[in-house]
Coordinates of C-alpha atoms and ligand atoms in Angstrom, one line a residue:
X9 CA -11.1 7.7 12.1
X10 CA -9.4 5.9 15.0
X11 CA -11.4 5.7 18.4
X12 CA -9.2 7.2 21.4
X13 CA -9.8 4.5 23.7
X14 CA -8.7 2.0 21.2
X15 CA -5.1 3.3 20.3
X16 CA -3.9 4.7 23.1
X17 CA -0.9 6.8 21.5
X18 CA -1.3 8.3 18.4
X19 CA 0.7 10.7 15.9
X20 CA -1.6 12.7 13.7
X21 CA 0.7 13.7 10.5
X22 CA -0.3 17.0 8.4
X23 CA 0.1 16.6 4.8
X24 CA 1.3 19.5 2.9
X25 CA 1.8 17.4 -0.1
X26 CA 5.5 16.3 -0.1
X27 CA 6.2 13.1 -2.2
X28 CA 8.0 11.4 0.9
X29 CA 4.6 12.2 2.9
X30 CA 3.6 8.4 2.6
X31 CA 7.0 6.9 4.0
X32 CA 6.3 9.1 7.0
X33 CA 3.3 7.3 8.1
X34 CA 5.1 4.4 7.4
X35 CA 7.8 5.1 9.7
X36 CA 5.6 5.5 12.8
X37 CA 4.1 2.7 11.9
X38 CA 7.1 1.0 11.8
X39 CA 7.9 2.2 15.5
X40 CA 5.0 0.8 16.4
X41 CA 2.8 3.7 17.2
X42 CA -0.3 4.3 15.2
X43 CA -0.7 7.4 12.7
X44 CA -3.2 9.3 10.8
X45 CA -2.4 11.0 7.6
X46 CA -4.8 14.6 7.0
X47 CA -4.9 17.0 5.0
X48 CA -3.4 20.7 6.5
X49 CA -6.0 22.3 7.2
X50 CA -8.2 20.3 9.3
X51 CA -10.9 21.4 11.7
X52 CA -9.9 21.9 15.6
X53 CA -12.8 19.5 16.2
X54 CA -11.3 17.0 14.2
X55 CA -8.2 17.3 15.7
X56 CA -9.9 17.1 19.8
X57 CA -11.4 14.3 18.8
X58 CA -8.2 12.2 17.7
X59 CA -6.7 13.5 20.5
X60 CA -3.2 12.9 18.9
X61 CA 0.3 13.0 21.5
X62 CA 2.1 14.7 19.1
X63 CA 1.8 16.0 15.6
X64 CA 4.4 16.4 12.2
X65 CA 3.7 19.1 9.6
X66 CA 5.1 17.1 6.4
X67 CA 6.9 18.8 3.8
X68 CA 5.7 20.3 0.2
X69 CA 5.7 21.1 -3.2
X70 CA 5.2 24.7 -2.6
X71 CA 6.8 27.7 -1.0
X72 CA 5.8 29.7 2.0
X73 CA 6.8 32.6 0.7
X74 CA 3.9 32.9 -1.6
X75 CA 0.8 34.4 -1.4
X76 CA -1.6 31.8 -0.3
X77 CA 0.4 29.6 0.6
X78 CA -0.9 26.6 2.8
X79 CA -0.9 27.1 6.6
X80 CA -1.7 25.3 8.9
X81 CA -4.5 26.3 11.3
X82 CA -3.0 28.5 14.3
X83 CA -4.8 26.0 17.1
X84 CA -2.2 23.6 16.0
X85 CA 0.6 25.7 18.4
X86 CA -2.0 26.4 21.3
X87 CA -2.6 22.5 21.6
X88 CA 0.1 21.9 23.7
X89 CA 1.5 19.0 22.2
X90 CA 4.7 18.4 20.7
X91 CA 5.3 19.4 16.5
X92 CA 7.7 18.3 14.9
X93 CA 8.1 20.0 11.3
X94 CA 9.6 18.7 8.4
X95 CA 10.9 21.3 5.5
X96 CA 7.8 23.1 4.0
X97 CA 6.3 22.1 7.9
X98 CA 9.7 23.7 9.5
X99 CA 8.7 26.8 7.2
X100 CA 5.4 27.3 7.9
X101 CA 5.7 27.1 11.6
X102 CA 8.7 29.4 11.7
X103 CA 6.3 32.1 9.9
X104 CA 3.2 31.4 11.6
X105 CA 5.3 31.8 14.6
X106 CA 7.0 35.1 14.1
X107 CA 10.0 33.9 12.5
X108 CA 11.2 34.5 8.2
X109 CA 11.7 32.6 5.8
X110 CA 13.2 33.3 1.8
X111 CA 13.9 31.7 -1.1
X112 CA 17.2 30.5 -1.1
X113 CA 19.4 31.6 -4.0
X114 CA 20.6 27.7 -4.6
X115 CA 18.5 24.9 -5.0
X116 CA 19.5 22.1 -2.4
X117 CA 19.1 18.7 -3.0
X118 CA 20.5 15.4 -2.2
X119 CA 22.9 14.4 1.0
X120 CA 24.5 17.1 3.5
X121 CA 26.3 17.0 6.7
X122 CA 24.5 18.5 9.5
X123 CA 26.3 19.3 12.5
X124 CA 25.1 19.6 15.8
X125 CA 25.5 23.2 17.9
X126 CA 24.2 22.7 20.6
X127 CA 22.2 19.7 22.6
X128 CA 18.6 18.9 22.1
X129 CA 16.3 15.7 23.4
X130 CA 15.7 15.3 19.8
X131 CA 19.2 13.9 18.2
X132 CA 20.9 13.8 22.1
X133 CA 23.7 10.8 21.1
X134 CA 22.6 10.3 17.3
X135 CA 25.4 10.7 15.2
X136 CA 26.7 9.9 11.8
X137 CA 30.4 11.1 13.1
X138 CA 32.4 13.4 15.1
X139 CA 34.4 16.8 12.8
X140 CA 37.3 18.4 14.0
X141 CA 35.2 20.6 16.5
X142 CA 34.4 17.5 18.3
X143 CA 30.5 17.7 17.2
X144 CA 28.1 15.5 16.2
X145 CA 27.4 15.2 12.3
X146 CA 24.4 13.6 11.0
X147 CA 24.3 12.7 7.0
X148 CA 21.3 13.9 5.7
X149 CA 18.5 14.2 2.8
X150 CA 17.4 17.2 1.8
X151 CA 15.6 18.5 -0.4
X152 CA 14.3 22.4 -0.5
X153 CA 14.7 25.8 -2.4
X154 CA 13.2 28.2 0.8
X155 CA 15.5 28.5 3.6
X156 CA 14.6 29.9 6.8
X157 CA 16.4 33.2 8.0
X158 CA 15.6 34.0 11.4
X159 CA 14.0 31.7 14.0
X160 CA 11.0 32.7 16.4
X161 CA 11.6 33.9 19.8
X162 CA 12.2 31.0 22.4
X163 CA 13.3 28.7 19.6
X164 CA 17.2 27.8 19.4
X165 CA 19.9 26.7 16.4
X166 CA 20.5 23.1 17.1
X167 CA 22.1 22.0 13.7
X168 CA 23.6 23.9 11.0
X169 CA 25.1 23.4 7.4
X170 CA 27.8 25.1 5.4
X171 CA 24.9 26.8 3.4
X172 CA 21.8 26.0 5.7
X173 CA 22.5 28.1 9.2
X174 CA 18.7 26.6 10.9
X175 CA 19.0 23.1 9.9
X176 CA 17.3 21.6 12.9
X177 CA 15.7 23.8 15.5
X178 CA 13.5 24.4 19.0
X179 CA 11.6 25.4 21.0
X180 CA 12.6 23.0 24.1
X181 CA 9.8 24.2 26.2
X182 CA 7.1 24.1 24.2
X183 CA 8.5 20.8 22.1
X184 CA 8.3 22.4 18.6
X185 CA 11.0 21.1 16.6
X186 CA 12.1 21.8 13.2
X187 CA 13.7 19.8 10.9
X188 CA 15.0 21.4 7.4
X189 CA 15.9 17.7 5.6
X190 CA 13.9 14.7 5.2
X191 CA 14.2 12.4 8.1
X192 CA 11.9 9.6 6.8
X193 CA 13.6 9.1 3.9
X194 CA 16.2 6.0 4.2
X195 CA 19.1 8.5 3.0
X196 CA 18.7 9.9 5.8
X197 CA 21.1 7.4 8.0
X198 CA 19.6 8.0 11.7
X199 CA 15.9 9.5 10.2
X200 CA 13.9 6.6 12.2
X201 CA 16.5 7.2 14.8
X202 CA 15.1 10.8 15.5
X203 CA 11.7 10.1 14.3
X204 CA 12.0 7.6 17.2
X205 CA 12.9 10.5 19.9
X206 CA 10.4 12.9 18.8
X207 CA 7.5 10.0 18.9
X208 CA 8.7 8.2 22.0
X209 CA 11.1 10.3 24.2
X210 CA 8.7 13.7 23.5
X211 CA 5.4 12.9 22.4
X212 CA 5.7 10.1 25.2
X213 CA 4.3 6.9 23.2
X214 CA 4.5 3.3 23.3
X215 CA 5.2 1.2 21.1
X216 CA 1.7 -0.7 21.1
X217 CA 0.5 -0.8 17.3
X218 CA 1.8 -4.7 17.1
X219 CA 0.5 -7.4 15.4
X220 CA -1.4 -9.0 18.3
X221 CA -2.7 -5.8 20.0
X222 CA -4.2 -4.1 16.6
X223 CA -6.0 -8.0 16.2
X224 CA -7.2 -8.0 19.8
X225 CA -8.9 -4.1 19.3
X226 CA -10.1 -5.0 15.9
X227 CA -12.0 -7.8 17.0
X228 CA -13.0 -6.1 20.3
X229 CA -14.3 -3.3 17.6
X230 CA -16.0 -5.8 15.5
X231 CA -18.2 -7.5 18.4
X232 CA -19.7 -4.1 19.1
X233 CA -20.5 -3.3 16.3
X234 CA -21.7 -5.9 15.0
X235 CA -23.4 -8.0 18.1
X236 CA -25.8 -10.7 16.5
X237 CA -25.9 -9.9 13.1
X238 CA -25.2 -12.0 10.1
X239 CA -22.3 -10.4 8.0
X240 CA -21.2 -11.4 4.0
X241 CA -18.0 -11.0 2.6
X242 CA -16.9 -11.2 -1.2
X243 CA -13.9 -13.5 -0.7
X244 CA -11.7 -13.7 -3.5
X245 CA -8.5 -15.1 -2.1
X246 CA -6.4 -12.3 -2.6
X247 CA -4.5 -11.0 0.9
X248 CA -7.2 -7.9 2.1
X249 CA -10.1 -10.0 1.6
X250 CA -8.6 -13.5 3.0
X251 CA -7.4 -11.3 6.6
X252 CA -10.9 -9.8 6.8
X253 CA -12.1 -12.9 6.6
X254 CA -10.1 -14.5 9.4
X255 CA -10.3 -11.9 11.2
X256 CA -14.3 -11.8 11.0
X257 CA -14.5 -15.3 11.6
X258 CA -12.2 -14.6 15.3
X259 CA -14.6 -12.0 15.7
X260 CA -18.4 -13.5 15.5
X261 CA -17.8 -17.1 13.8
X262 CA -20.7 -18.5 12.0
X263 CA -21.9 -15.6 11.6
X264 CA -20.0 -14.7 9.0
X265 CA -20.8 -16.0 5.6
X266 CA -18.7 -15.4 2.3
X267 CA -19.4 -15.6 -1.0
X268 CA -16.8 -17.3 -3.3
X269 CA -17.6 -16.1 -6.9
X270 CA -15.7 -18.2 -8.9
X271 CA -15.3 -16.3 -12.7
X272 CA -13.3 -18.8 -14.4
X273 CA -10.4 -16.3 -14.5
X274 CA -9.0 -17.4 -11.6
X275 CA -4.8 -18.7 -11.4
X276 CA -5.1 -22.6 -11.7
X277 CA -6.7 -24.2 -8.8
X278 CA -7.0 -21.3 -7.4
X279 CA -10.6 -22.3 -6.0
X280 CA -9.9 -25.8 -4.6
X281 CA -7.2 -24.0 -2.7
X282 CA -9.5 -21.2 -1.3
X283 CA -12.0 -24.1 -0.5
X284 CA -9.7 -26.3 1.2
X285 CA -7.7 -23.5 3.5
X286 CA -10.9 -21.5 4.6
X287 CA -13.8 -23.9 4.6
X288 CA -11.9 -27.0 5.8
X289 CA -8.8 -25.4 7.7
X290 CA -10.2 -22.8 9.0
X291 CA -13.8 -24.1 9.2
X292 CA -15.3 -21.0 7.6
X293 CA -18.8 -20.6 6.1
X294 CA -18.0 -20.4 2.3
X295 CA -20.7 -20.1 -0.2
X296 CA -19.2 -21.5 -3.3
X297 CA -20.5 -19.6 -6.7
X298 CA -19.6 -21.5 -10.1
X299 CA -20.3 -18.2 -12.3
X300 CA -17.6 -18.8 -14.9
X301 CA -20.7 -19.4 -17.7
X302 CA -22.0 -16.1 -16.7
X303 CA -18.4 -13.8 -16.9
X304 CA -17.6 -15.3 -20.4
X305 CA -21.2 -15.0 -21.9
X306 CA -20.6 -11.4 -20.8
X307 CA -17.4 -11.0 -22.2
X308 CA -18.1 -12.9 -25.8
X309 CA -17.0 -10.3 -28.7
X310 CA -15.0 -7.9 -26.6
X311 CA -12.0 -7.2 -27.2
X312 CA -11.9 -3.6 -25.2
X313 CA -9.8 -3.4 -22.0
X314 CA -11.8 -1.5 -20.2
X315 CA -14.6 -2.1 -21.3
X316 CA -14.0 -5.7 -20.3
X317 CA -13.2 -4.6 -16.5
X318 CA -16.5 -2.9 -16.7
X319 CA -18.1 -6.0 -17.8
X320 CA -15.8 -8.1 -14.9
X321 CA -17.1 -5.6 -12.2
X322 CA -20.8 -5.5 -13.5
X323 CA -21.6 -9.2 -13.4
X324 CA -19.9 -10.1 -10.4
X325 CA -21.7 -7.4 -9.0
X326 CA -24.9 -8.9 -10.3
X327 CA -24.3 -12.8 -9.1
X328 CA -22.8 -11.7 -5.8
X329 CA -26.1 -9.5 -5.3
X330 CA -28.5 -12.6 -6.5
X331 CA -26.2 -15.0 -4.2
X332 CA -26.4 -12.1 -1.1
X333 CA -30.0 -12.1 -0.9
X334 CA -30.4 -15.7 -0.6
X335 CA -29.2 -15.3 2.8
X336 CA -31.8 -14.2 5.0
X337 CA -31.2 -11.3 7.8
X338 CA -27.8 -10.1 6.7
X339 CA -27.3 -6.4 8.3
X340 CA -23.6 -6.3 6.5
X341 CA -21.2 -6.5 4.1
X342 CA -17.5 -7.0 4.9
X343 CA -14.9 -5.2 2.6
X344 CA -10.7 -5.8 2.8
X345 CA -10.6 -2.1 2.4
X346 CA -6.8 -0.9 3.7
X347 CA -5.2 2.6 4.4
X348 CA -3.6 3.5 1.0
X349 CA -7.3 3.2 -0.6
X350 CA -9.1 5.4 2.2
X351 CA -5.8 8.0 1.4
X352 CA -6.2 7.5 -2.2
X353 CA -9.8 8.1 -2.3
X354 CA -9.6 10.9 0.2
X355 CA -7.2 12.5 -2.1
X356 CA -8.9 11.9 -5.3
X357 CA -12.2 13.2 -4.4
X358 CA -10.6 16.0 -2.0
X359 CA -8.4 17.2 -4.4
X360 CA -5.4 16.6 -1.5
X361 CA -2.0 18.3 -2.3
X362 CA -0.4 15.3 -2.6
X363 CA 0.3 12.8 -6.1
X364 CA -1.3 10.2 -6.5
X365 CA 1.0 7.5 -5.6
X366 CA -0.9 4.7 -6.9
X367 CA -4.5 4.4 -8.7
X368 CA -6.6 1.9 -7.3
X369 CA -8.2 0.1 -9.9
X370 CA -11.2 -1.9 -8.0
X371 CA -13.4 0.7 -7.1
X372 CA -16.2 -1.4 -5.5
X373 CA -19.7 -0.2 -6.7
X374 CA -20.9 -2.8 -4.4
X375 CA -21.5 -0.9 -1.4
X376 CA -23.7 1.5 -3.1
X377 CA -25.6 -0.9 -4.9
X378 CA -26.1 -3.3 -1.8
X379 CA -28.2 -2.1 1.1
X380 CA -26.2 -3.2 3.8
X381 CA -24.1 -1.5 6.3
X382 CA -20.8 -1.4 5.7
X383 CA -17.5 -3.1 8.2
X384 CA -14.2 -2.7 7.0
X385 CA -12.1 -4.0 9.8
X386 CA -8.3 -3.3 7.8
X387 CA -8.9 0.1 7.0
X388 CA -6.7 1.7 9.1
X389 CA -3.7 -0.6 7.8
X390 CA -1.0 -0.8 5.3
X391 CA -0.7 -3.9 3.2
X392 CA 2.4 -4.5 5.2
X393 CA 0.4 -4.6 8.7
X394 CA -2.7 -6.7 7.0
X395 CA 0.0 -9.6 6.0
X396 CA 1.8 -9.7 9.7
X397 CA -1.4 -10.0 11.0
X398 CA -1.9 -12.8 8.8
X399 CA 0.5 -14.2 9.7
X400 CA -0.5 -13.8 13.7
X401 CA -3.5 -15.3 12.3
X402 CA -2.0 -18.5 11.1
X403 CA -2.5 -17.7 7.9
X404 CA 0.4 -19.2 5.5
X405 CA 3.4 -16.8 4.5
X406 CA 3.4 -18.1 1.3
X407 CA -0.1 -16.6 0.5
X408 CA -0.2 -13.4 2.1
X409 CA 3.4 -13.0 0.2
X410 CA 2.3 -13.6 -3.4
X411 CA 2.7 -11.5 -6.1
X412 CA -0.9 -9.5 -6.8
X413 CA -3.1 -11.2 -8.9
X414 CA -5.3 -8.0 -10.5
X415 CA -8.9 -8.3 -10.1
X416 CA -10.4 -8.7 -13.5
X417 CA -7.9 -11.9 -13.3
X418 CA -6.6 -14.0 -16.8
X419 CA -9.3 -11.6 -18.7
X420 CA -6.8 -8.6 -19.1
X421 CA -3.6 -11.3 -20.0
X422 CA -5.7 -12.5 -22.9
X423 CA -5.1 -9.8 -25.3
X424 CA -8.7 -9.2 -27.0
X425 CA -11.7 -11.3 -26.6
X426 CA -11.6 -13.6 -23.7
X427 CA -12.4 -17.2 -24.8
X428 CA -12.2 -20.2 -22.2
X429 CA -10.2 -22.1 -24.2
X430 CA -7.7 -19.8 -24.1
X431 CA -7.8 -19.1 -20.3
X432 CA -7.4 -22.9 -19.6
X433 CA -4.2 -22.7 -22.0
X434 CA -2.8 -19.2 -20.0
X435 CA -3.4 -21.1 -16.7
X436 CA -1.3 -24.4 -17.6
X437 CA 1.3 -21.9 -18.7
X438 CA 1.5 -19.4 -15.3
X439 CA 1.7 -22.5 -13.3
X440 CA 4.6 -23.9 -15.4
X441 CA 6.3 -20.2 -14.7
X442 CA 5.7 -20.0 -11.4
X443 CA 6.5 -23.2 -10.4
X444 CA 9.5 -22.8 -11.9
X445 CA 10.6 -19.4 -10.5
X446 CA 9.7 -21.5 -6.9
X447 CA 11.8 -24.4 -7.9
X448 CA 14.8 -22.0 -9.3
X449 CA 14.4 -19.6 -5.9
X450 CA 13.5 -16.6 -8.1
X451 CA 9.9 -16.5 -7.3
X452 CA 10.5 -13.8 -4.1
X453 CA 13.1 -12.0 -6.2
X454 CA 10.7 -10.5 -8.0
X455 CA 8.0 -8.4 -7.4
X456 CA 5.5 -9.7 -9.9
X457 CA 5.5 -12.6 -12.4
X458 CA 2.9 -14.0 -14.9
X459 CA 2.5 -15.2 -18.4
X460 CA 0.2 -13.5 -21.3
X461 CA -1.7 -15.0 -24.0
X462 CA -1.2 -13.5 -27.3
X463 CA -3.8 -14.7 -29.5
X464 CA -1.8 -14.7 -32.9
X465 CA -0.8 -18.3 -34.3
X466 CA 2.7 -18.8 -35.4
X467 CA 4.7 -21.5 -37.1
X468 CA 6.3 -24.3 -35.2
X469 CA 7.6 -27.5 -35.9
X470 CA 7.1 -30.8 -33.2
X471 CA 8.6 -33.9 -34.1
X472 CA 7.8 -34.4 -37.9
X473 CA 5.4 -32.2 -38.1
X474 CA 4.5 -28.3 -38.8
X475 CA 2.2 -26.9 -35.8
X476 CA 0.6 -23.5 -36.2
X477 CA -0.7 -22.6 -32.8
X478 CA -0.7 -19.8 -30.1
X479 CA 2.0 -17.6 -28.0
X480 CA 2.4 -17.2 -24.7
X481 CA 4.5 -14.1 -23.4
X482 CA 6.2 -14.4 -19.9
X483 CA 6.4 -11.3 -17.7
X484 CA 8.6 -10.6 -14.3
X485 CA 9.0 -6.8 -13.0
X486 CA 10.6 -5.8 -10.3
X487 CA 9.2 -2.4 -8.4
X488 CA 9.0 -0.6 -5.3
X489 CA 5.4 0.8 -5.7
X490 CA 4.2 -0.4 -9.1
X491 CA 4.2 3.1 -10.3
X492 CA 7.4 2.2 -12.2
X493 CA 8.9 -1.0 -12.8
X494 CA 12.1 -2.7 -14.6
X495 CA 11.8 -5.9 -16.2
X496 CA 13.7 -8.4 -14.6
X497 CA 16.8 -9.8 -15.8
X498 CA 16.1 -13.7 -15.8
X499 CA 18.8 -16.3 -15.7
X500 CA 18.9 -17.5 -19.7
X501 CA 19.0 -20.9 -19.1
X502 CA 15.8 -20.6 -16.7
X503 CA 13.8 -18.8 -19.4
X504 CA 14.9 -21.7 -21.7
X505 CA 13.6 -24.5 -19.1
X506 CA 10.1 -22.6 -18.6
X507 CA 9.8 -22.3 -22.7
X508 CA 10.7 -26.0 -23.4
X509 CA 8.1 -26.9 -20.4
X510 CA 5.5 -24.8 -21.6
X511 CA 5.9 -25.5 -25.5
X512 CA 5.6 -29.6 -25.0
X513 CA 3.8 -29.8 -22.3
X514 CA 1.0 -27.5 -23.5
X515 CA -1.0 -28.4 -26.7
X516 CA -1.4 -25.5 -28.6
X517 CA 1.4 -23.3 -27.7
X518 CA 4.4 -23.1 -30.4
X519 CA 6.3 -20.1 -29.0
X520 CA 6.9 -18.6 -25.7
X521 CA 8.7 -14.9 -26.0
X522 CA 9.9 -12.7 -23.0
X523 CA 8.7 -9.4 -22.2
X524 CA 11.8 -7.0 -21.6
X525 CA 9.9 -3.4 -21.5
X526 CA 9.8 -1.3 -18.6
X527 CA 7.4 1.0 -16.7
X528 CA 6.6 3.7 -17.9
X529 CA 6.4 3.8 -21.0
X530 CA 5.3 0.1 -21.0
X531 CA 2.6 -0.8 -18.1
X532 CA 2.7 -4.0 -16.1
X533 CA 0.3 -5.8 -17.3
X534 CA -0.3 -6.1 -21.5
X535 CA -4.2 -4.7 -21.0
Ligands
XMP621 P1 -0.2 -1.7 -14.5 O1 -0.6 -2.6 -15.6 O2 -1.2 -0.5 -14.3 O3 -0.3 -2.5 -13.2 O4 1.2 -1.2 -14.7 C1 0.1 -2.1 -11.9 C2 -0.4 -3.1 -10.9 O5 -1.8 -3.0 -10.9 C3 -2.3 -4.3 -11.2 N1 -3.5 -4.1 -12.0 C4 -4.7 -4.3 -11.6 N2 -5.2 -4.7 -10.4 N3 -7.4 -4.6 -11.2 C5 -6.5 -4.9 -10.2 O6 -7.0 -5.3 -9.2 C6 -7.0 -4.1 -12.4 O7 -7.9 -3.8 -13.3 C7 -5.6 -4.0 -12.6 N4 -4.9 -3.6 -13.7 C8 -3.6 -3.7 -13.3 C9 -1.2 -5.0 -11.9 O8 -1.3 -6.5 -11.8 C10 0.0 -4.5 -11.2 O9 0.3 -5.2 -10.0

């Protein structure tokens, strides 16, 4: 939880569960004003100690006007801050504060024009367009089957629909605002617009969650804590674990130590690279572990998927433990732990209303197994955040933008038994594609790109001569979240270039195919 005298303004956001729940975080973010996504029902001690300027009841998968439905605690409208609710949040408050609420006899969903009655701080000059009447009309997302009916006392109609009469309401005095559609949504034109009154112009914040600011706290943060101690960190190169590292070494210098385990399932020189930016660069204290003998010794005969992440997460839990306690007087170990994993885990072992947006597939067993105290300096932050503080850093854009690399590595794009051979064959071929999707300019049109080793031998014919070798499949998606994905429609004569390239310049590869399945039902990566 955030410390008061760190952030100065906060917004604490109440999650009832709605899908859109995430982008509403990610919208005060974006304002620059830092947010805290809880569950509904929190405690009133929770709540002091946050100590929040203002707070937004989200919307939700179910209706008020069933038994049992979620409420939020009645403190929440005694704290004399500003609420804004949002659909289901607009509900609840109406009923908790005297108000009804019914199930509307049409479903509504998708864009509406709202237009505005009479004036309120919230939308005062934010408009879509002007009717007839000479009002204000904002185009809006909604989405909602309960409709409320009658307002609470004090509370006035601001906006109405043709079929939605309390589209936006208030209570000016007390700053409780209702909101019936989905203002953090992008179809909701001037959403950010209002989200922007309510957090700046009501709950009175500034706009000081910025890249330089959130570095200066975190390191500020990390010197108390951590005073003389020694600290290890697992760094693996990826984007969390290369900003907690920079941002460590800022914090306490050579007191920091990380351990590069290097599993021979790494993209090709992938550890020179590491070596070269953060021990000579950056002048950090890297322990370099050559462990590739140990992860495919492991790994000999499986051909098991999962099993094979279990046997990725198992040993390099084992060398980085052996390696760890080499060092002498470490109090801590560092983790690149950011906000969506603390809300997914929260959620997962909560039971939170809300989907699962994404499943996190490195769940470190490390902690637990290590003695140490635990420092994870970008837990509060959005992989958006923990790349523009990277960048702040002086960390290069062209890293922290990469496309994710998963963390049991080349192991889960060799389909079936892991062979080194093989990875040194898959590596040569991913360069070749990337390099290529640089060279062509496609390499940030799409959201993730690789190639897959397909251990089956086909026919082929080089020069005079039959060949009977391997295949290598390429993969490019394109996606939002990673939940879903399309496959990306590649230029032909580009796919041709990267197949010649990889068939003659690669001994052993005699056909290179191109993945064209989507997610669901297909997943991103083959394993
Ligand atoms: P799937 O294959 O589930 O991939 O559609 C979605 C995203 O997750 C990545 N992925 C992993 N990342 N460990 C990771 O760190 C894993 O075991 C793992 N499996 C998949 C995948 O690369 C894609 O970005």
């Amino acid at each position: 939880m955030k410390n008061k005298k760190n952030y100065k303004y906060s917004i604490l956001i109440l999650d009832f569960g709605s899908q859109y729940t995430h982008l509403l975080v990610r919208c005060i973010r974006k304002l620059g004003v830092y947010c805290e996504l809880w569950s509904y029902d929190v405690s009133q001690e929770k709540i002091s100690q946050f100590h929040p300027n203002g707070i937004i009841l989200s919307g939700g998968p179910e209706s008020t006007t069933e038994l049992n439905s979620s409420r939020v605690p009645k403190y929440i409208f005694e704290l004399n801050i500003p609420v804004l609710g949002i659909c289901y949040g607009m509900h609840t408050m109406v009923m908790q504060l005297g108000g009804t609420v019914k199930k509307a006899n049409k479903r509504e969903f998708g864009y509406t024009q709202v237009e505005l009655k009479a004036p309120s701080i919230l939308v005062h000059n934010i408009k879509d367009d002007i009717n007839k009447n000479g009002n204000h009309i904002l185009n809006v997302w909604m989405s909602h089957g309960d409709k409320v009916t009658s307002i609470p006392v004090n509370f006035i109609t601001i906006a109405s629909t043709e079929t939605c009469l309390f589209a936006i309401i208030a209570n000016e005095k007390k700053h409780f605002y209702g909101v019936q559609f989905h203002p953090e949504v992008t179809h909701t034109v001037q959403g950010l617009h209002i989200l922007k009154r309510f957090v700046y112009d009501i709950c009175n914040c500034k706009p000081l969650w910025i890249p330089s600011k959130i570095i200066t706290e975190i390191i500020k943060d990390v010197r108390e804590k951590i005073g003389n101690d020694k600290v290890i960190l697992g760094l693996s190169g990826g984007i969390d674990s290369s900003v907690t590292a920079i941002l460590l070494h800022y914090a306490i210098g050579k007191q920091l130590i990380c351990i590069f385990v290097d599993n021979g399932l790494l993209r090709s020189h992938e550890a020179q690279h590491v070596k070269e930016m953060f021990g000579d660069y950056f002048g950090l204290n890297i322990l370099y572990v050559s462990a590739e003998d140990y992860f495919f010794k492991a790994l000999i005969g499986e051909q098991d998927p999962e099993i094979k992440r279990k046997i990725i997460g198992r040993v390099f839990i084992e060398v980085f433990e052996k390696e760890a306690s080499k060092i002498i007087n470490v109090k801590w170990l560092a983790q690149g732990t950011i906000y969506p994993d603390i809300i997914e885990s929260a959620k997962s072992t909560t039971g939170g209303k809300a989907h699962i947006i994404k499943s996190h597939h490195n769940v470190g067993g490390l902690p637990k197994k290590i003695n140490l105290k635990l420092i994870e300096p970008l837990k509060e932050l959005f992989k958006d955040e923990v790349r523009k503080i990277g960048l702040e850093l002086g960390l290069p854009y062209d890293m922290l933008y990469r496309h994710p690399f998963p963390g049991p590595g080349l192991a889960i794009r060799i389909l079936g038994e892991v062979k080194k051979e093989y990875c040194n064959l898959l590596r040569h071929a991913d360069s070749i594609f990337i390099e290529e999707l640089h060279k062509a300019n496609l390499y940030n049109k799409v959201s993730q790109a690789f190639t897959i080793f397909l251990p089956v031998r086909s026919v082929g014919v080089m020069g005079d001569s039959r060949t009977y070798d391997w295949i290598i499949a390429l993969r490019a998606v394109e996606t939002v979240d990673f939940m879903t994905a399309n496959w990306v429609n590649l230029p032909y004569d580009f796919l041709c270039r990267v197949s010649n390239r990889i068939i003659n310049e690669i001994n052993g590869i005699s056909r290179v195919v191109y993945d064209i399945s989507s997610k669901p039902p297909a997943t991103i990566e083959w394993e």
